[in-house]
Amino acid sequence: IVRSKQYLVTQKPVDLALGYRNPHGYGFCFALRRSIQEGVTSHFKGRAVMTDDKSTMSSTEEDLENIGIFRICPSLKPYKDHFKYRMKRYVDQKKLIEEYEGGLEEFAQATFPVYRNSVYGRWEAQIIGDFNGWDGSNHQIKNQFGVWSIKIPDTDGNSAIPHNSRVKFRFRHGDGVWVDRISAWIKYATPYDGVYWDPPLSERYQFKYPRPPKPKTPRIYEAHVGMSSSEPRINSYREFADEILPHIWANNYNTVQLMAVMEHSYYASFGYHVTNFFAVSSRSTPEDLKYPIDKAHSLGLQVLMDVIHSLASNNVTDGLNGFDVGQTSQDSYFHTGDRGYHKLWDSRLFNYANWEVLRFLLSNLRWWLHELKFDGFRFDGVTSMLYHHHGINIVFTGDYNEYFSEATDVVLYILPDATVIAEDVSGMPGLGQPVSDGGIGFDYRLAMAIPDKWIDYLKNKNDYAWSMKEISWSLTNRRYTEKCVSYAESHDQMIHFITMALGGEGYLNFMGNEFGHPEWIDFPREGNGWSNEKCRLCCLSEIYVIILFLELVQFMNAFDRAMNLLDDNFSFLASTKQIVSSADDDDKVNMLPNDCYIVFERGDLIFVFNFHPENTYEGYKVGCDLPGKYRVVLDSDAWEFGGHGRVRSPNLSGDGYG
């Protein structure tokens, strides 16, 4: 499908057909219509070698001997051979992409200049839809090495396929049966139908605001747009932008993370069972999604997207799984057999060694960054991507042998200007280190053990059994120089605050936790009569009314705002200075048995937390790095946060103790 020439006024269209074949006889090809600026030429070669277990290109031994991660963590040196193997695989693959594709940027530009689909096998294929009365006999699709493509010229300056009309990919495989599927590269889809999305200029949303600067540290507000309404219905992107984004900005967050953006047929999957990877969730449209992203940028908020590349929906009719019709793993998006199926998630697992799968996933990332203007990603299920066992029934104890073995299957991404966060439960060393140092290249790791620890305490321990040592250890147990984003599924002010202040170099709050959302979230499903009653953010769209009239919500929301403002003013999350001076269950300085205090310094601030369920103290001594006068800058016991106002003195002083 070629866009109308009015969109290519300053460019020349060039048709390229690039072929790839590896020594094992597997081949991949795609037909691509590229638009190349005047004076720019393409330097691609027509053949490339696929890397599976071995590579024909290698990096120098000197480079592999001087891997930077060993300077940071010498205890990893016994696993040097593993790091060398991993780095060599990455360097060789990158060289192949650079030599035969022109680089990662070019490799990841296969989006939608032609109607294309990656299906492997000796089959017939057609494009069908409303535009040809669902008769594809005159629109046969060419197959070159498993990638099918067709170019349909415009008619009198109008697209041959009307905007917002239904379209599908039809193919006939070995048993002679014709099968209809939604294209893997479709940009918009409704349940069981692909939709050709190419609105005229007059109907396209035009971005008005530039991306905001990347913050020193992310303070993230995680949101599910569909459940952000106060009413029992699915909220729209535009309503979210107008009703919720102002609240996020007012509470001093600097980043919004959107869940369930990619199309997923089953709403109750929370967006994790993706059926169409390039398509915006069908609950709204691509143009509608651009509006909240642009508005967030106007407020100085970065926008991250939950991206699901660890799995794909098991659906056949409307998902990628529908293209798996018994071919080999090398000829499919997924591994075959048990290796290609995640039993706990009831989903398919990608074959990352497949050249076209890499193109598909990297192009997918580029699409969301460049076309929709997202500023980065939180990668879901990274543990499943890192290991052949996918973390199923595995308990990670921290033993390095759990990380560096044949069970590891590392996927490395390079996204120079994006913020990338990994959801990993294993604690893989190097996950947050630069690729150039032997790491995997994520900016942050989501500190998933922290909310689990708080849930364990709240469910299983009475208030007198809380261990200050264990709490402080759980919050500080992260690898040196590898940044973490901490979070807690709780409505407790102190849990939120100490998690933010001690748990990482970034902070995340799921919508509603900031004001004590009273409802348990339950998506529409058969068990609740497909009701949206519990799948909504109770009264958040009326947050300012609530703040005026409900004291509890007012106090919690005010403290959440103050926490974020504190980091705005003092940048303590970005500080590498972190000293825990007291986390004993018995305070030997103040001669207090069964004490429940945690005291630490972060940047220029001293934090003092009293977790005792009953006792309050006067004249309590705390250690500090620098002597001098200290002033109280945030007090959870202040009147404005619903406290008793017991910390009345604005200034504290001392020599070594404050």
Short mmCIF file of N, CA and C in Angstrom, two decimals, residues 332-430:
data_model
loop_
_atom_site.label_atom_id
_atom_site.label_comp_id
_atom_site.label_asym_id
_atom_site.label_seq_id
_atom_site.Cartn_x
_atom_site.Cartn_y
_atom_site.Cartn_z
N SER A 332 9.17 -19.30 11.83
CA SER A 332 8.02 -18.83 12.60
C SER A 332 8.42 -17.69 13.52
N TYR A 333 7.43 -16.97 14.01
CA TYR A 333 7.68 -15.97 15.04
C TYR A 333 8.11 -16.63 16.35
N PHE A 334 7.68 -17.87 16.55
CA PHE A 334 7.82 -18.49 17.86
C PHE A 334 8.65 -19.77 17.80
N HIS A 335 9.14 -20.17 18.95
CA HIS A 335 9.74 -21.50 19.07
C HIS A 335 8.63 -22.55 18.94
N THR A 336 9.00 -23.72 18.51
CA THR A 336 8.03 -24.81 18.41
C THR A 336 8.01 -25.61 19.70
N GLY A 337 6.96 -26.38 19.88
CA GLY A 337 6.86 -27.27 21.04
C GLY A 337 6.77 -26.51 22.35
N ASP A 338 7.20 -27.18 23.42
CA ASP A 338 7.11 -26.59 24.76
C ASP A 338 7.93 -25.32 24.88
N ARG A 339 9.03 -25.23 24.13
CA ARG A 339 9.88 -24.05 24.23
C ARG A 339 9.16 -22.78 23.75
N GLY A 340 8.18 -22.94 22.92
CA GLY A 340 7.46 -21.79 22.38
C GLY A 340 6.18 -21.46 23.10
N TYR A 341 5.97 -22.09 24.27
CA TYR A 341 4.71 -21.87 24.98
C TYR A 341 4.99 -21.65 26.47
N HIS A 342 4.44 -20.58 27.02
CA HIS A 342 4.57 -20.28 28.45
C HIS A 342 3.33 -20.80 29.15
N LYS A 343 3.49 -21.88 29.91
CA LYS A 343 2.34 -22.55 30.50
C LYS A 343 1.64 -21.69 31.55
N LEU A 344 2.41 -20.92 32.31
CA LEU A 344 1.79 -20.11 33.36
C LEU A 344 1.04 -18.92 32.79
N TRP A 345 1.51 -18.40 31.67
CA TRP A 345 0.89 -17.23 31.07
C TRP A 345 -0.06 -17.58 29.93
N ASP A 346 -0.13 -18.85 29.54
CA ASP A 346 -0.96 -19.29 28.42
C ASP A 346 -0.68 -18.41 27.19
N SER A 347 0.59 -18.33 26.82
CA SER A 347 0.98 -17.43 25.74
C SER A 347 2.14 -18.02 24.96
N ARG A 348 2.41 -17.44 23.78
CA ARG A 348 3.49 -17.89 22.92
C ARG A 348 4.77 -17.11 23.22
N LEU A 349 5.92 -17.75 22.94
CA LEU A 349 7.23 -17.17 23.23
C LEU A 349 8.01 -16.99 21.93
N PHE A 350 8.55 -15.79 21.74
CA PHE A 350 9.23 -15.44 20.50
C PHE A 350 10.54 -16.21 20.33
N ASN A 351 10.89 -16.43 19.07
CA ASN A 351 12.19 -16.97 18.70
C ASN A 351 13.10 -15.78 18.37
N TYR A 352 13.84 -15.29 19.37
CA TYR A 352 14.64 -14.09 19.18
C TYR A 352 15.84 -14.30 18.26
N ALA A 353 16.19 -15.55 17.95
CA ALA A 353 17.30 -15.82 17.04
C ALA A 353 16.90 -15.64 15.58
N ASN A 354 15.62 -15.49 15.33
CA ASN A 354 15.12 -15.32 13.96
C ASN A 354 15.33 -13.88 13.51
N TRP A 355 15.99 -13.72 12.38
CA TRP A 355 16.33 -12.39 11.85
C TRP A 355 15.09 -11.52 11.69
N GLU A 356 14.03 -12.09 11.13
CA GLU A 356 12.82 -11.30 10.89
C GLU A 356 12.05 -11.02 12.16
N VAL A 357 12.18 -11.86 13.17
CA VAL A 357 11.57 -11.57 14.47
C VAL A 357 12.26 -10.37 15.10
N LEU A 358 13.59 -10.32 15.00
CA LEU A 358 14.31 -9.15 15.50
C LEU A 358 13.87 -7.89 14.76
N ARG A 359 13.72 -7.99 13.45
CA ARG A 359 13.27 -6.84 12.68
C ARG A 359 11.88 -6.40 13.13
N PHE A 360 11.02 -7.37 13.34
CA PHE A 360 9.64 -7.09 13.75
C PHE A 360 9.62 -6.36 15.10
N LEU A 361 10.36 -6.87 16.08
CA LEU A 361 10.31 -6.31 17.43
C LEU A 361 11.02 -4.96 17.50
N LEU A 362 12.17 -4.83 16.84
CA LEU A 362 12.88 -3.55 16.85
C LEU A 362 12.10 -2.49 16.07
N SER A 363 11.49 -2.88 14.96
CA SER A 363 10.65 -1.95 14.22
C SER A 363 9.46 -1.52 15.06
N ASN A 364 8.96 -2.44 15.86
CA ASN A 364 7.84 -2.13 16.73
C ASN A 364 8.21 -1.05 17.74
N LEU A 365 9.40 -1.17 18.34
CA LEU A 365 9.85 -0.15 19.29
C LEU A 365 10.00 1.20 18.60
N ARG A 366 10.62 1.17 17.43
CA ARG A 366 10.83 2.42 16.71
C ARG A 366 9.49 3.06 16.35
N TRP A 367 8.52 2.25 15.98
CA TRP A 367 7.19 2.76 15.61
C TRP A 367 6.58 3.57 16.75
N TRP A 368 6.59 3.00 17.95
CA TRP A 368 5.97 3.70 19.09
C TRP A 368 6.75 4.95 19.46
N LEU A 369 8.08 4.92 19.32
CA LEU A 369 8.90 6.08 19.65
C LEU A 369 8.71 7.21 18.66
N HIS A 370 8.74 6.89 17.38
CA HIS A 370 8.77 7.93 16.35
C HIS A 370 7.38 8.35 15.88
N GLU A 371 6.47 7.42 15.75
CA GLU A 371 5.16 7.77 15.22
C GLU A 371 4.21 8.27 16.30
N LEU A 372 4.28 7.68 17.49
CA LEU A 372 3.37 8.07 18.57
C LEU A 372 4.05 8.98 19.59
N LYS A 373 5.36 9.17 19.49
CA LYS A 373 6.13 10.09 20.34
C LYS A 373 6.25 9.65 21.79
N PHE A 374 6.19 8.34 22.04
CA PHE A 374 6.52 7.88 23.39
C PHE A 374 7.98 8.19 23.67
N ASP A 375 8.30 8.34 24.96
CA ASP A 375 9.66 8.70 25.36
C ASP A 375 10.47 7.52 25.87
N GLY A 376 9.86 6.35 25.92
CA GLY A 376 10.58 5.18 26.40
C GLY A 376 9.62 4.07 26.75
N PHE A 377 10.17 3.03 27.37
CA PHE A 377 9.39 1.83 27.62
C PHE A 377 9.70 1.23 28.99
N ARG A 378 8.69 0.59 29.54
CA ARG A 378 8.92 -0.39 30.59
C ARG A 378 8.70 -1.75 29.95
N PHE A 379 9.77 -2.55 29.90
CA PHE A 379 9.68 -3.87 29.28
C PHE A 379 9.10 -4.85 30.29
N ASP A 380 7.99 -5.45 29.93
CA ASP A 380 7.34 -6.43 30.79
C ASP A 380 7.99 -7.80 30.62
N GLY A 381 8.05 -8.55 31.71
CA GLY A 381 8.46 -9.95 31.65
C GLY A 381 9.86 -10.18 31.15
N VAL A 382 10.80 -9.30 31.52
CA VAL A 382 12.17 -9.43 31.02
C VAL A 382 12.82 -10.74 31.48
N THR A 383 12.43 -11.22 32.65
CA THR A 383 12.99 -12.49 33.13
C THR A 383 12.74 -13.60 32.12
N SER A 384 11.56 -13.62 31.53
CA SER A 384 11.25 -14.64 30.53
C SER A 384 12.11 -14.50 29.29
N MET A 385 12.55 -13.27 28.98
CA MET A 385 13.39 -13.03 27.81
C MET A 385 14.85 -13.39 28.08
N LEU A 386 15.26 -13.36 29.34
CA LEU A 386 16.66 -13.57 29.68
C LEU A 386 17.06 -15.04 29.77
N TYR A 387 16.11 -15.90 30.08
CA TYR A 387 16.46 -17.30 30.38
C TYR A 387 15.64 -18.26 29.53
N HIS A 388 16.28 -19.36 29.15
CA HIS A 388 15.55 -20.40 28.43
C HIS A 388 14.45 -21.01 29.28
N HIS A 389 14.65 -21.04 30.60
CA HIS A 389 13.60 -21.59 31.47
C HIS A 389 12.52 -20.56 31.77
N HIS A 390 12.73 -19.30 31.35
CA HIS A 390 11.74 -18.22 31.46
C HIS A 390 11.35 -17.91 32.90
N GLY A 391 12.13 -18.38 33.86
CA GLY A 391 11.83 -18.11 35.26
C GLY A 391 10.71 -18.95 35.83
N ILE A 392 10.22 -19.93 35.05
CA ILE A 392 9.09 -20.74 35.51
C ILE A 392 9.54 -21.69 36.62
N ASN A 393 8.90 -21.59 37.77
CA ASN A 393 9.20 -22.45 38.93
C ASN A 393 10.66 -22.34 39.37
N ILE A 394 11.26 -21.18 39.17
CA ILE A 394 12.65 -20.94 39.56
C ILE A 394 12.68 -19.95 40.71
N VAL A 395 13.44 -20.26 41.75
CA VAL A 395 13.65 -19.33 42.86
C VAL A 395 15.07 -18.80 42.75
N PHE A 396 15.21 -17.49 42.57
CA PHE A 396 16.53 -16.88 42.44
C PHE A 396 17.04 -16.47 43.82
N THR A 397 18.22 -16.96 44.17
CA THR A 397 18.77 -16.70 45.50
C THR A 397 19.90 -15.68 45.48
N GLY A 398 20.39 -15.32 44.29
CA GLY A 398 21.52 -14.42 44.18
C GLY A 398 22.82 -15.13 43.85
N ASP A 399 22.81 -16.45 43.83
CA ASP A 399 23.99 -17.22 43.42
C ASP A 399 24.28 -16.94 41.95
N TYR A 400 25.51 -16.51 41.63
CA TYR A 400 25.84 -16.14 40.26
C TYR A 400 25.66 -17.29 39.28
N ASN A 401 25.76 -18.52 39.76
CA ASN A 401 25.58 -19.66 38.86
C ASN A 401 24.16 -19.72 38.29
N GLU A 402 23.22 -19.03 38.95
CA GLU A 402 21.85 -19.00 38.44
C GLU A 402 21.72 -18.11 37.21
N TYR A 403 22.67 -17.18 37.06
CA TYR A 403 22.57 -16.19 35.99
C TYR A 403 23.42 -16.53 34.77
N PHE A 404 24.58 -17.12 34.99
CA PHE A 404 25.54 -17.27 33.90
C PHE A 404 25.72 -18.75 33.58
N SER A 405 24.87 -19.24 32.72
CA SER A 405 24.91 -20.64 32.33
C SER A 405 24.22 -20.76 30.98
N GLU A 406 24.02 -21.97 30.53
CA GLU A 406 23.34 -22.18 29.25
C GLU A 406 21.86 -21.81 29.32
N ALA A 407 21.37 -21.53 30.53
CA ALA A 407 19.97 -21.13 30.67
C ALA A 407 19.74 -19.69 30.24
N THR A 408 20.83 -18.94 30.04
CA THR A 408 20.70 -17.52 29.74
C THR A 408 20.54 -17.29 28.24
N ASP A 409 19.61 -16.43 27.89
CA ASP A 409 19.36 -16.10 26.48
C ASP A 409 19.13 -14.60 26.42
N VAL A 410 20.21 -13.83 26.36
CA VAL A 410 20.12 -12.39 26.54
C VAL A 410 19.68 -11.69 25.27
N VAL A 411 18.76 -10.75 25.41
CA VAL A 411 18.32 -9.91 24.31
C VAL A 411 18.78 -8.49 24.61
N LEU A 412 19.53 -7.87 23.69
CA LEU A 412 20.08 -6.54 23.91
C LEU A 412 19.41 -5.55 22.96
N TYR A 413 18.97 -4.45 23.50
CA TYR A 413 18.36 -3.39 22.71
C TYR A 413 19.22 -2.13 22.80
N ILE A 414 19.25 -1.39 21.73
CA ILE A 414 19.89 -0.08 21.77
C ILE A 414 18.84 0.96 21.39
N LEU A 415 18.46 1.79 22.34
CA LEU A 415 17.51 2.86 22.12
C LEU A 415 18.13 4.13 22.71
N PRO A 416 18.93 4.83 21.93
CA PRO A 416 19.81 5.87 22.47
C PRO A 416 19.11 6.95 23.27
N ASP A 417 17.95 7.42 22.81
CA ASP A 417 17.33 8.57 23.44
C ASP A 417 16.13 8.21 24.31
N ALA A 418 15.88 6.96 24.49
CA ALA A 418 14.69 6.54 25.23
C ALA A 418 15.04 6.12 26.65
N THR A 419 14.06 6.24 27.54
CA THR A 419 14.19 5.68 28.88
C THR A 419 13.68 4.25 28.83
N VAL A 420 14.49 3.30 29.30
CA VAL A 420 14.08 1.90 29.26
C VAL A 420 14.21 1.29 30.65
N ILE A 421 13.12 0.69 31.10
CA ILE A 421 13.03 0.09 32.43
C ILE A 421 12.71 -1.39 32.26
N ALA A 422 13.38 -2.23 33.02
CA ALA A 422 13.20 -3.68 32.91
C ALA A 422 12.42 -4.20 34.11
N GLU A 423 11.38 -4.98 33.83
CA GLU A 423 10.69 -5.71 34.88
C GLU A 423 11.33 -7.09 34.97
N ASP A 424 12.23 -7.25 35.93
CA ASP A 424 12.97 -8.51 36.07
C ASP A 424 12.95 -8.93 37.53
N VAL A 425 12.56 -10.16 37.79
CA VAL A 425 12.50 -10.66 39.17
C VAL A 425 13.76 -11.42 39.55
N SER A 426 14.67 -11.65 38.60
CA SER A 426 15.81 -12.53 38.88
C SER A 426 16.98 -11.81 39.52
N GLY A 427 17.13 -10.51 39.27
CA GLY A 427 18.29 -9.79 39.76
C GLY A 427 19.52 -10.00 38.91
N MET A 428 19.34 -10.24 37.62
CA MET A 428 20.46 -10.48 36.70
C MET A 428 21.52 -9.39 36.81
N PRO A 429 22.78 -9.72 37.20
CA PRO A 429 23.85 -8.72 37.24
C PRO A 429 24.11 -8.13 35.86
N GLY A 430 24.29 -6.82 35.81
CA GLY A 430 24.58 -6.14 34.56
C GLY A 430 23.35 -5.69 33.80
#
